[in-house]
Every structure is written in structure tokens, then in C-alpha cells.
Tab-separated table of C-alpha atoms in Angstrom:
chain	number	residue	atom	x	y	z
X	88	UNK	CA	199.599	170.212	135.998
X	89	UNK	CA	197.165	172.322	138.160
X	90	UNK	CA	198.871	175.577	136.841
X	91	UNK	CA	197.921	174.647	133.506
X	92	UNK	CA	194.180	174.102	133.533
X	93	UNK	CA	193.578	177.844	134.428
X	94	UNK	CA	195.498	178.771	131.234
X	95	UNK	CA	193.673	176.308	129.427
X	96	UNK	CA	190.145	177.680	131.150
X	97	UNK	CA	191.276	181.351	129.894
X	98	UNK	CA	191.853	180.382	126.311
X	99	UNK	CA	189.270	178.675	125.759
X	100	UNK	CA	186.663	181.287	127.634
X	101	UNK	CA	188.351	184.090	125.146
X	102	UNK	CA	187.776	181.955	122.050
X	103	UNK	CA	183.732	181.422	122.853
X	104	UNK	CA	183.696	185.860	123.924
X	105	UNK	CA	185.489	186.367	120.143
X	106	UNK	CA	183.329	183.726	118.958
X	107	UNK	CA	180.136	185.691	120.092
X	108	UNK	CA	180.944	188.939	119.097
X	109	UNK	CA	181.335	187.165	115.323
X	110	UNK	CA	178.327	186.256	115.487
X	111	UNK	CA	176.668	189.217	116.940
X	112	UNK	CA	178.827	191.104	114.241
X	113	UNK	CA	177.109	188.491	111.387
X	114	UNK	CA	173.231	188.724	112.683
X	115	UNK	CA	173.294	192.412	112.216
X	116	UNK	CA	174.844	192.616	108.941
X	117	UNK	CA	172.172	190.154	108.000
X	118	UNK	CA	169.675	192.121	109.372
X	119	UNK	CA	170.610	194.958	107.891
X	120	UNK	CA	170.788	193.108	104.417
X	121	UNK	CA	167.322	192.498	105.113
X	122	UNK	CA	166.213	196.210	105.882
X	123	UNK	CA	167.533	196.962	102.853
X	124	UNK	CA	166.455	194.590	100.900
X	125	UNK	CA	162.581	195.364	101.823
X	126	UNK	CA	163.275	199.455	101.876
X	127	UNK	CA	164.864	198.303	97.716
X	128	UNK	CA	161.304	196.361	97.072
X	129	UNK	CA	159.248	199.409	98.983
X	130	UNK	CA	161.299	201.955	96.609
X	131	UNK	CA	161.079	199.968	93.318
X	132	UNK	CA	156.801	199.663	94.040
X	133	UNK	CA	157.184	203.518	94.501
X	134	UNK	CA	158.776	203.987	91.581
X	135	UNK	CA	156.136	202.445	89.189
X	136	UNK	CA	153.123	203.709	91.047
X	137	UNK	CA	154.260	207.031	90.225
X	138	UNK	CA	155.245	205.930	86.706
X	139	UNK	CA	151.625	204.332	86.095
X	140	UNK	CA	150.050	207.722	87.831
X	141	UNK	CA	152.146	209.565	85.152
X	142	UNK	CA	151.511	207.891	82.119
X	143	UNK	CA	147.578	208.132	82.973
X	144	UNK	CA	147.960	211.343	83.691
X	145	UNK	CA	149.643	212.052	80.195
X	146	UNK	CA	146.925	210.265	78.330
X	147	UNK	CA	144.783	212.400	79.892
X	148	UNK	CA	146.732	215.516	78.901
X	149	UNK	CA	146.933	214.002	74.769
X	150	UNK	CA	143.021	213.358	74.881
X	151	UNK	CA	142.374	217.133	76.023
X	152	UNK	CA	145.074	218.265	72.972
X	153	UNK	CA	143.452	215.845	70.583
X	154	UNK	CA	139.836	216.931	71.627
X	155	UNK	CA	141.061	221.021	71.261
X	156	UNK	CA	142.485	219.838	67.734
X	157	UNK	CA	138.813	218.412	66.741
X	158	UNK	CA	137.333	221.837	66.681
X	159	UNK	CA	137.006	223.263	63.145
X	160	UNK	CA	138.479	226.713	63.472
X	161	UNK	CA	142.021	227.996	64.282
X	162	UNK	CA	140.793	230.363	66.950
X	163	UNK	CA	138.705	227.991	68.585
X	164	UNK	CA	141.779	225.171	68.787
X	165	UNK	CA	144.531	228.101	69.911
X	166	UNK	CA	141.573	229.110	72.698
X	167	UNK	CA	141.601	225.544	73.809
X	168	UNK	CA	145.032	224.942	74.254
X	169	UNK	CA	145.649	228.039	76.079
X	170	UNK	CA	143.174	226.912	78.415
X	171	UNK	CA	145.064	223.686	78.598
X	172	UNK	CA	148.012	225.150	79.698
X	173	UNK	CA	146.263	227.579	82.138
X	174	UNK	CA	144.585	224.344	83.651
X	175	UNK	CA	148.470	222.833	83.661
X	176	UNK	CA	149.825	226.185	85.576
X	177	UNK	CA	147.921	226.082	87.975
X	178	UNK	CA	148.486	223.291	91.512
X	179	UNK	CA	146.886	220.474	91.707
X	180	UNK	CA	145.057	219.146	94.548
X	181	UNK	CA	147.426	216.152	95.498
């Protein structure tokens, strides 16, 4: 009977090491679930900040056409838009 409790010592000492690295193996997966889940809600914020920041910015673009189109003569309305689209070609300061 003394032979048998090492055995029994052994088995039960590789079942708690397996056990462990389980659960090691579960707690990062989890954490990573969670990394990923907050870089998914920083992304999606991103992504309609910058579609806010466009549509304002494209509002601004139709009140500049609208206000070129308010001028009475065809010259004057063709001058504006071409200065429009020069404005437009060239960077912006972001």
C-alpha cells in the first residue's frame, strides 16, 4: 500500500499543473476578448467622428456652391466655382 500513494500523489499533482495551464490558457483569451472588444468601441467612435467631420465639412462645401450660384451673371458664378475648387486643391491645415 505504501507504493501506491506516490502514484496516487503524481496523478493527482499532474491533474492540478494541466488544470492551471487551462486556466491560464482561459484568462488570456478573455483578456484578449476584452482588448478587442474596447480597440472595436475605440474604432467604431473613430469612425463617426470622421463621418460627422465630413458631413460638416460637405455642408460647408454646398453653402459655398449655393452662395456662387446666387450671383446674377454666368461669369461671375463660373469665377466662383473655380475659386472653389482652387480653395479644394489646395492642403488643408489638419
Amino acid at each position: 500500500m505504501a507504493s501506491q500513494e506516490p502514484m496516487a500523489g503524481k496523478s493527482a499533482a499532474s491533474i492540478f499543473r494541466v488544470q492551471g495551464w487551462r486556466v491560464t490558457l482561459v484568462a488570456a483569451l478573455i483578456g484578449l476578448l476584452i482588448v478587442l472588444a474596447m480597440l472595436m468601441k475605440w474604432i467604431v467612435e473613430f469612425q463617426v467622428e470622421a463621418g460627422r467631420e465630413r458631413r460638416l465639412s460637405e455642408a460647408v462645401a454646398r453653402e459655398a456652391v449655393a452662395r456662387c450660384h446666387e450671383k446674377a451673371p454666368l461669369q461671375a458664378v463660373n469665377a466662383c466655382l473655380g475659386e472653389l475648387a482652387a480653395a479644394r486643391a489646395l492642403p488643408s491645415n489638419r
